[in-house]
XYZ file of C-alpha atoms in Angstrom:
593
model
C -28.265 -13.150 48.731
C -30.775 -10.422 47.818
C -30.631 -7.256 49.853
C -33.637 -5.840 51.718
C -34.880 -2.343 52.446
C -34.114 -2.714 56.133
C -30.432 -2.431 55.386
C -30.898 1.224 54.353
C -33.191 2.407 57.161
C -33.663 5.004 58.325
C -34.303 6.496 54.882
C -33.502 10.076 53.994
C -36.399 12.299 52.849
C -35.336 12.153 49.190
C -34.941 8.376 49.409
C -38.474 8.041 50.793
C -39.811 10.075 47.871
C -37.885 7.944 45.379
C -39.169 4.702 46.952
C -42.746 5.896 46.796
C -42.570 6.981 43.144
C -40.644 3.896 42.057
C -43.641 1.708 42.861
C -45.865 3.720 40.507
C -43.295 4.437 37.827
C -43.668 8.203 38.228
C -41.019 10.914 38.456
C -39.673 11.622 41.927
C -39.026 15.364 41.993
C -36.585 16.378 44.684
C -35.765 19.745 43.075
C -36.518 21.317 39.741
C -32.921 22.337 39.176
C -29.640 20.538 39.615
C -28.433 20.976 43.233
C -25.306 23.022 43.753
C -24.750 21.733 47.266
C -25.591 18.609 49.204
C -28.058 18.723 52.112
C -30.244 16.333 54.071
C -33.306 16.926 51.918
C -31.725 16.343 48.489
C -29.354 13.464 49.212
C -29.825 9.912 48.000
C -27.203 7.307 48.744
C -25.735 5.636 45.662
C -26.169 2.195 47.275
C -29.871 2.870 47.846
C -30.299 4.047 44.243
C -28.642 0.830 43.107
C -30.914 -1.254 45.352
C -34.086 0.335 43.975
C -32.897 0.351 40.323
C -32.158 -3.380 40.481
C -35.718 -4.141 41.552
C -35.722 -3.644 45.354
C -36.969 -6.616 47.380
C -40.156 -8.653 47.487
C -41.967 -5.926 49.420
C -40.492 -2.898 47.652
C -40.394 -3.400 43.942
C -39.850 -1.096 40.979
C -42.599 -0.416 38.465
C -42.135 -1.915 35.006
C -42.012 1.610 33.545
C -38.699 2.196 35.246
C -37.068 4.431 37.863
C -37.187 8.233 37.427
C -35.554 10.854 39.626
C -35.092 14.604 39.342
C -32.993 17.170 41.197
C -31.179 14.864 43.666
C -27.633 14.724 45.006
C -26.375 11.174 44.662
C -23.925 10.498 47.445
C -21.078 8.182 46.487
C -20.316 6.365 43.270
C -23.030 4.536 41.351
C -21.932 0.966 40.666
C -23.860 -1.246 38.235
C -20.917 -3.404 37.137
C -22.130 -6.670 35.609
C -25.744 -6.125 36.681
C -29.029 -6.393 34.818
C -31.268 -3.349 35.053
C -34.740 -4.753 34.378
C -36.277 -1.398 33.470
C -35.304 2.054 32.250
C -33.364 4.392 34.509
C -33.945 8.134 34.136
C -32.044 10.681 36.224
C -32.711 14.363 35.493
C -30.734 17.336 36.852
C -28.927 15.200 39.400
C -25.443 15.536 40.823
C -23.640 12.193 40.586
C -20.131 10.966 41.317
C -18.603 8.228 39.235
C -20.970 5.928 37.325
C -19.718 2.435 36.582
C -21.734 0.530 33.990
C -19.144 -1.990 32.829
C -20.759 -5.168 31.483
C -24.134 -3.847 32.603
C -27.303 -4.812 30.718
C -30.145 -2.303 30.598
C -33.590 -3.334 29.378
C -34.871 0.047 28.384
C -33.159 3.414 28.189
C -30.627 5.226 30.334
C -31.270 8.928 30.841
C -28.921 11.392 32.521
C -30.421 14.603 31.152
C -29.061 17.737 32.751
C -26.953 15.713 35.213
C -23.464 16.436 36.439
C -21.274 13.345 36.699
C -17.632 12.951 37.538
C -17.181 10.198 34.948
C -18.945 7.263 33.322
C -17.381 3.902 32.591
C -19.766 2.056 30.275
C -17.331 -0.262 28.536
C -19.048 -3.397 27.201
C -22.452 -2.019 28.216
C -25.569 -3.524 26.616
C -28.550 -1.202 26.332
C -31.739 -2.107 24.483
C -32.869 1.524 24.269
C -31.383 5.002 24.070
C -28.770 6.697 26.219
C -29.484 10.376 26.901
C -26.573 12.532 28.016
C -28.146 15.800 26.964
C -30.055 18.919 28.014
C -27.161 20.489 29.872
C -25.408 17.269 30.865
C -21.883 17.860 32.224
C -19.101 15.377 32.829
C -15.949 16.474 34.596
C -14.119 13.321 33.529
C -14.103 10.808 30.711
C -17.329 9.181 29.516
C -16.617 5.728 28.114
C -18.758 3.356 26.076
C -16.017 1.314 24.429
C -17.178 -2.036 23.012
C -20.703 -1.126 24.111
C -23.850 -2.118 22.266
C -26.545 0.534 22.247
C -29.578 -0.426 20.219
C -30.983 3.083 20.320
C -29.217 6.415 20.018
C -26.475 8.084 22.008
C -27.916 11.571 22.449
C -25.418 14.192 23.644
C -27.198 17.338 22.519
C -26.296 20.449 24.503
C -23.840 18.518 26.665
C -20.379 19.399 27.940
C -17.603 16.862 28.364
C -14.373 17.570 30.210
C -11.853 14.827 29.717
C -9.165 13.128 31.763
C -5.809 11.799 30.660
C -6.023 8.264 29.407
C -4.182 5.398 31.010
C -1.567 5.030 28.299
C 1.218 7.366 29.261
C -0.994 10.414 29.787
C -0.558 11.477 26.191
C -4.199 12.137 25.381
C -7.145 13.750 27.114
C -10.331 11.746 26.469
C -13.684 13.408 26.907
C -15.917 10.827 25.194
C -14.699 7.384 24.132
C -16.841 4.946 22.136
C -14.187 2.792 20.508
C -15.564 -0.275 18.702
C -19.056 0.393 20.034
C -22.261 -0.441 18.136
C -24.839 2.357 18.250
C -28.028 3.267 16.437
C -27.463 7.028 16.051
C -25.022 9.481 17.631
C -25.933 13.129 18.240
C -23.110 15.495 19.172
C -24.876 18.718 18.268
C -26.914 21.676 19.541
C -24.094 23.336 21.515
C -22.338 20.088 22.239
C -18.897 20.829 23.675
C -15.949 18.515 24.298
C -12.712 19.560 25.997
C -10.563 16.633 24.991
C -10.647 13.987 22.286
C -13.965 12.504 21.203
C -12.851 9.010 20.242
C -15.233 7.114 17.951
C -12.555 4.932 16.390
C -13.957 1.674 15.046
C -17.513 2.580 16.037
C -20.390 1.051 14.082
C -23.317 3.391 13.666
C -26.389 1.946 12.034
C -27.901 5.362 11.467
C -26.331 8.820 11.471
C -23.562 10.752 13.205
C -24.785 14.335 13.589
C -22.290 16.941 14.803
C -23.815 20.203 13.576
C -22.839 23.177 15.695
C -20.607 21.117 17.989
C -17.426 22.397 19.613
C -14.454 20.029 19.730
C -11.269 21.075 21.504
C -8.146 19.013 22.020
C -4.738 20.296 22.984
C -3.094 16.993 22.054
C -3.849 16.808 18.350
C -7.067 14.899 17.570
C -10.358 16.575 18.430
C -12.752 14.128 16.722
C -11.449 10.667 15.942
C -13.628 8.501 13.693
C -10.829 6.356 12.327
C -12.102 3.082 10.832
C -15.692 3.934 11.781
C -18.605 2.422 9.855
C -21.590 4.747 9.479
C -24.388 3.410 7.297
C -26.224 6.709 7.244
C -24.814 10.227 7.195
C -21.990 12.005 8.925
C -22.895 15.690 9.183
C -20.264 18.167 10.311
C -22.223 21.345 9.727
C -23.819 24.516 11.045
C -20.823 26.313 12.496
C -19.012 23.296 13.924
C -15.612 24.202 15.364
C -12.720 21.835 15.896
C -9.483 22.930 17.494
C -7.490 19.841 16.699
C -7.589 17.229 13.997
C -10.840 15.774 12.647
C -9.971 12.245 11.541
C -12.146 10.040 9.303
C -9.333 7.889 7.944
C -10.361 4.357 7.033
C -14.019 5.042 7.752
C -16.940 3.798 5.652
C -19.785 6.266 5.327
C -23.111 6.480 3.566
C -23.029 10.243 2.926
C -20.597 12.836 4.249
C -21.502 16.495 4.549
C -19.090 19.268 5.547
C -20.828 22.636 5.578
C -19.928 25.899 7.304
C -17.361 24.486 9.683
C -14.125 25.871 11.103
C -11.141 23.581 11.522
C -7.752 24.327 13.032
C -4.946 21.924 13.791
C -2.912 22.524 16.932
C -0.064 20.090 17.518
C -0.842 17.963 14.459
C -0.221 19.169 10.903
C -3.604 17.881 9.668
C -6.838 19.756 10.237
C -8.996 17.223 8.353
C -7.628 13.749 7.702
C -9.683 11.290 5.673
C -7.170 8.920 4.142
C -8.563 5.637 2.757
C -12.090 6.802 3.556
C -15.022 5.388 1.573
C -18.179 7.405 0.929
C -20.843 5.319 -0.774
C -23.068 8.293 -1.544
C -22.433 12.046 -1.742
C -19.325 13.691 -0.359
C -20.459 17.295 0.032
C -18.107 20.158 0.927
C -19.148 23.794 1.202
C -18.049 26.838 3.198
C -15.159 24.930 4.730
C -12.841 27.222 6.671
C -9.399 25.765 7.389
C -7.631 28.189 9.702
C -4.523 26.061 9.970
C -3.477 22.612 8.805
C -3.728 20.236 5.859
C -6.773 18.551 4.329
C -5.861 15.004 3.296
C -8.051 12.786 1.093
C -5.231 10.492 0.032
C -6.454 7.059 -1.024
C -10.112 7.919 -0.359
C -13.115 7.034 -2.493
C -16.450 8.752 -3.040
C -19.313 7.932 -5.353
C -20.271 11.594 -5.875
C -18.346 14.783 -5.099
C -20.182 18.043 -4.519
C -17.917 20.931 -3.596
C -17.174 24.608 -3.990
C -13.678 25.789 -4.830
C -13.427 28.341 -2.016
C -13.655 25.581 0.593
C -10.394 23.939 -0.382
C -7.336 25.425 1.369
C -4.656 26.736 -0.964
C -1.347 24.937 -0.705
C -2.624 22.545 1.988
C -4.579 19.964 0.003
C -3.555 16.308 -0.481
C -5.484 14.549 -3.268
C -3.174 11.739 -4.315
C -5.204 8.536 -4.662
C -8.576 10.286 -4.180
C -11.086 8.514 -6.460
C -14.591 9.722 -7.286
C -16.972 8.763 -10.087
C -18.889 11.964 -10.747
C -19.385 15.607 -9.770
C -22.805 16.250 -8.279
C -25.028 19.229 -7.604
C -23.475 22.637 -8.179
C -19.888 21.365 -8.236
C -18.007 23.121 -11.071
C -16.891 20.965 -13.977
C -15.143 23.515 -16.186
C -11.446 22.980 -16.755
C -10.666 26.508 -15.584
C -12.261 25.940 -12.180
C -10.889 22.442 -11.748
C -7.351 23.584 -12.540
C -7.653 26.042 -9.652
C -8.631 23.079 -7.475
C -5.655 20.977 -8.584
C -3.242 23.829 -7.972
C -4.358 24.019 -4.342
C -2.396 20.854 -3.606
C 0.685 21.037 -1.432
C 3.832 22.160 -3.337
C 5.522 18.756 -3.033
C 2.642 16.960 -4.750
C 2.487 19.648 -7.441
C 6.159 19.120 -8.135
C 6.989 22.769 -7.455
C 9.310 21.933 -4.562
C 11.853 19.292 -3.606
C 12.942 19.130 -7.259
C 9.698 17.388 -8.200
C 10.605 14.152 -6.401
C 7.145 13.881 -4.794
C 5.086 14.931 -7.810
C 1.721 13.109 -7.897
C 0.010 12.854 -11.327
C -2.982 10.782 -10.114
C -5.271 13.745 -9.240
C -4.879 15.094 -12.790
C -5.613 11.722 -14.404
C -8.563 11.039 -12.111
C -10.096 14.401 -12.995
C -9.674 13.685 -16.702
C -11.341 10.298 -16.322
C -14.356 11.745 -14.516
C -14.809 14.631 -16.972
C -14.625 12.227 -19.913
C -17.191 9.855 -18.406
C -19.482 12.817 -17.690
C -19.252 13.906 -21.332
C -17.111 17.020 -20.798
C -14.630 16.065 -23.511
C -13.286 19.546 -24.157
C -12.652 20.190 -20.473
C -10.939 16.803 -20.226
C -8.603 17.773 -23.062
C -7.798 21.118 -21.444
C -6.853 19.352 -18.212
C -4.586 16.953 -20.111
C -2.884 19.769 -22.011
C -2.413 21.793 -18.813
C -0.944 18.720 -17.121
C 1.708 18.316 -19.820
C 2.539 22.021 -19.772
C 2.823 21.885 -15.996
C 5.233 18.952 -16.253
C 7.430 20.830 -18.689
C 7.318 24.046 -16.650
C 8.410 22.225 -13.498
C 11.007 20.174 -15.411
C 9.258 16.870 -14.722
C 9.520 15.461 -18.259
C 12.409 13.112 -17.544
C 14.056 11.615 -14.473
C 17.388 11.303 -16.275
C 20.012 13.477 -14.627
C 21.922 14.132 -17.851
C 21.517 17.817 -18.712
C 21.759 17.381 -22.492
C 19.303 14.486 -22.502
C 16.764 16.476 -20.502
C 17.117 19.431 -22.864
C 16.534 17.259 -25.930
C 13.527 15.551 -24.330
C 12.095 18.927 -23.325
C 12.435 20.247 -26.880
C 10.678 17.216 -28.340
C 8.003 17.440 -25.649
C 7.380 21.074 -26.580
C 7.257 20.145 -30.264
C 4.785 17.355 -29.482
C 2.572 19.841 -27.688
C 2.911 22.492 -30.378
C 1.956 20.149 -33.192
C -0.914 18.098 -31.745
C -1.373 19.341 -28.150
C 0.045 16.113 -26.725
C -2.335 13.953 -28.743
C -5.518 15.700 -27.627
C -5.965 17.818 -30.783
C -4.594 15.861 -33.796
C -6.405 18.121 -36.301
C -4.153 20.939 -35.190
C -1.352 19.168 -37.028
C -3.339 19.464 -40.260
C -3.850 23.193 -39.785
C -0.148 23.766 -39.033
C 0.841 21.652 -42.037
C -1.385 23.731 -44.312
C 0.234 26.907 -42.996
C 3.731 25.462 -43.538
C 2.767 24.327 -47.039
C 1.386 27.741 -48.036
C 4.286 29.657 -46.475
C 6.943 27.521 -48.138
C 5.036 27.571 -51.434
C 5.052 31.362 -51.338
C 8.794 31.396 -50.656
C 9.407 29.001 -53.542
C 7.296 31.155 -55.874
C 9.279 34.259 -54.961
C 12.581 32.415 -55.369
C 11.582 30.851 -58.677
C 10.627 34.269 -60.011
C 14.162 35.420 -59.099
C 15.831 32.514 -60.914
C 16.669 30.255 -57.973
C 15.108 27.021 -59.270
C 16.280 25.064 -62.297
C 15.552 21.638 -63.806
C 17.494 18.827 -62.189
C 17.453 16.618 -65.309
C 20.888 16.739 -67.098
C 19.223 16.266 -70.487
C 17.546 19.615 -69.963
C 20.133 21.890 -68.373
C 22.929 20.535 -70.629
C 20.901 20.982 -73.841
C 22.113 23.963 -75.897
C 18.550 24.636 -77.047
C 17.811 25.883 -73.561
C 20.810 28.175 -73.152
C 18.484 31.125 -73.459
C 16.864 30.042 -70.160
C 20.166 30.311 -68.275
C 20.647 33.685 -66.637
C 24.429 33.719 -67.151
C 24.358 32.593 -70.804
C 25.093 34.996 -73.724
C 21.858 34.058 -75.463
C 19.875 34.850 -72.370
C 21.698 38.181 -71.914
C 21.031 39.071 -75.532
C 17.336 38.286 -75.187
C 17.143 40.343 -72.053
C 18.711 43.313 -73.862
C 16.164 42.928 -76.681
C 13.395 42.908 -74.095
C 14.757 46.100 -72.531
C 15.083 47.755 -75.955
C 11.513 46.933 -76.818
C 10.390 48.770 -73.733
C 12.351 51.993 -74.433
C 11.933 52.380 -78.202
C 9.596 51.767 -81.033
C 11.719 48.865 -82.179
C 9.911 45.675 -81.339
C 12.224 42.730 -81.901
C 10.606 39.461 -80.942
C 12.184 38.698 -77.531
C 12.121 35.237 -75.939
C 9.602 35.252 -73.127
C 11.190 34.572 -69.717
C 14.740 34.545 -70.993
C 17.276 33.993 -68.191
C 14.739 32.346 -65.874
C 13.990 28.620 -65.943
C 10.629 29.076 -64.265
C 9.368 31.626 -66.846
C 11.338 30.576 -69.918
C 9.034 29.870 -72.904
C 11.729 27.829 -74.654
C 11.393 25.042 -72.120
C 9.293 22.402 -73.837
C 5.857 21.590 -72.491
C 6.746 17.913 -72.247
C 8.994 18.666 -69.270
C 7.352 19.021 -65.850
C 6.267 22.596 -65.295
C 7.512 24.087 -62.041
C 4.631 24.768 -59.642
C 5.750 26.398 -56.359
C 2.848 25.109 -54.253
C 2.951 21.652 -55.794
C 6.697 21.643 -55.097
C 6.047 22.587 -51.470
C 3.457 19.822 -51.199
C 5.887 17.337 -52.745
C 8.530 18.286 -50.166
C 6.240 18.180 -47.111
C 4.689 14.814 -48.015
C 7.480 12.200 -47.838
C 5.348 9.366 -49.198
C 3.966 11.284 -52.207
C 5.742 11.964 -55.542
C 4.322 14.872 -57.552
C 7.384 14.941 -59.871
C 8.316 18.361 -58.603
C 11.103 17.630 -56.157
C 12.642 15.077 -58.541
C 12.579 17.412 -61.598
C 13.408 20.756 -60.003
C 15.997 21.941 -57.460
C 17.438 25.236 -56.213
C 20.685 26.403 -57.834
C 23.154 26.590 -54.964
C 26.664 28.002 -55.527
C 29.670 25.675 -55.375
C 31.035 25.385 -51.816
C 33.829 27.692 -50.798
C 37.354 26.412 -50.228
C 36.490 26.625 -46.566
C 33.441 24.394 -46.201
C 32.361 25.988 -42.920
C 31.633 29.237 -44.748
C 28.718 27.535 -46.423
C 26.888 27.408 -43.109
C 27.304 31.151 -42.694
C 26.105 32.121 -46.170
C 22.771 33.879 -46.012
C 22.064 34.523 -49.663
C 18.718 33.651 -51.165
C 19.804 30.371 -52.743
C 21.299 28.984 -49.547
C 18.233 30.150 -47.658
C 15.874 28.280 -49.987
C 17.909 25.099 -49.695
C 17.789 25.395 -45.889
C 14.019 25.989 -46.051
C 13.617 22.827 -48.111
C 15.574 20.848 -45.500
C 13.390 22.228 -42.725
C 10.202 21.416 -44.625
C 11.431 17.880 -45.332
C 12.147 17.306 -41.632
C 8.815 18.792 -40.655
C 7.078 16.622 -43.235
C 8.593 13.453 -41.820
C 7.787 14.406 -38.234
C 4.240 15.457 -39.090
C 3.621 12.369 -41.211
C 4.864 10.013 -38.518
C 2.734 11.745 -35.907
C -0.335 11.631 -38.135
C 0.200 7.952 -38.932
C 0.621 7.254 -35.227
C -2.565 9.147 -34.374
C -4.585 7.418 -37.077
C -3.245 3.969 -36.209
C -3.885 4.508 -32.525
C -0.285 4.360 -31.309
C -0.692 7.791 -29.791
C -3.975 8.392 -28.012
C -4.977 10.851 -25.408
C -4.514 9.434 -21.953
C -8.226 8.751 -21.435
C -8.705 6.426 -24.431
């Protein structure tokens, strides 16, 4: 049965003013400012306010514009549970107890600008317009809009929220709770202040979430919780925002995310900013981020574009494993030098510098290489890849095998792989090193040949008596050498044999036999698949092994040294050839191909 005005008579002065203005849809001004104390002139009973807001009776109706009241003290709790408010309700600078809007439907907007309320329970509320909790609004308890549907915006500019413990074990203080709500836009800015968790978990925002300049304080860990939120527009945490407690965007889906000039500090939780499995469909912008304490986690997150500055990332507190982005945008640095600084800001465990490398995460390095390659920064991509391999070797992350000898061997080959072709990123380096080895060894062979180290390896040559003069220890060679010396010290000029006692210089060696060429010999040695008839026709003259074979390994004369150099060059030639064949055939490619 519908109530009538007679049930509330006699009316208080403020109630009379409200009734009069409600018929015309004008603002009933009881006081310009919010009352500090209750008196006869400023008091309106909550039941009377409910009666008028719901349409009054057939003789006392509310104007279609809505009900508007300013500067009143609402006595008692306002209860609109399950009701339909046919018009907008605007209360300005009023003092109100508890407001219960559960399952309420409002056709219009709800305004509580500048009001003080003890708490608001708006779970499952349906509002076709905006909800204004701004312009100095204060709540001493929790404001709830869980599972609510607000077609307009939730405007909390310049508002202060003091929370209460929740009903689940008193483990969390909630100041504003909008779990699983659907809202047009949310404004928590312009000196917004929350003393307790702002819980927007699972909220769906069709527009933007603006938190610039807001103050979020929570002694129980999470200051701003947007876990699994869906924001089609922007989330802006900017303009000096401060959060004492975790800011959580894990699992959220966002149009654009902007973090600019904000201060974050974790209290009981180890994370200051947690955005694991977050998806940003547009730009993820980070600048002037100040992390006083706590980790920044982007593990498993995705962003279309990343725009950042290196100073914003906290050193030693960054988690990037699984973070995927397609491109750097704006002024974000792309040079390998700057990006290596970024990678080395990860936590020690993920860098492999602690815990014996058990938690080393290579994905951030590979993701960076992929992005730089796709952006056309090939040289920077290569530098990142080379630095990654060097970092692995430095931190002893080459092999998981616990065998000491095996790890040493693998490390040596890994170093050799890097030295020769920079881990596959610079294959032409192998050519340059090979040229240097070829020239160096060729020079050594030339010097040794000049000092009678090399001799023909064909028995038909070195066993032929016609060539005895070419043997340094033969009488004919000694005689020719004495004639050469005599021709230098006297006027007697016997015809000496040119190059006597040296196979390389000996003129008696017939031209039909392969001439020794030091650099061709070096090339023949270093190229295992090429035969220049040098290595097969010439060899160093090495003394017969001692009675104790081990002494041969400790002989450091020139002839043993040349033989050892040839062995080294042969091994290098095989290794270099196999690497070059592998590079050309595509078996070894840099990690981005």
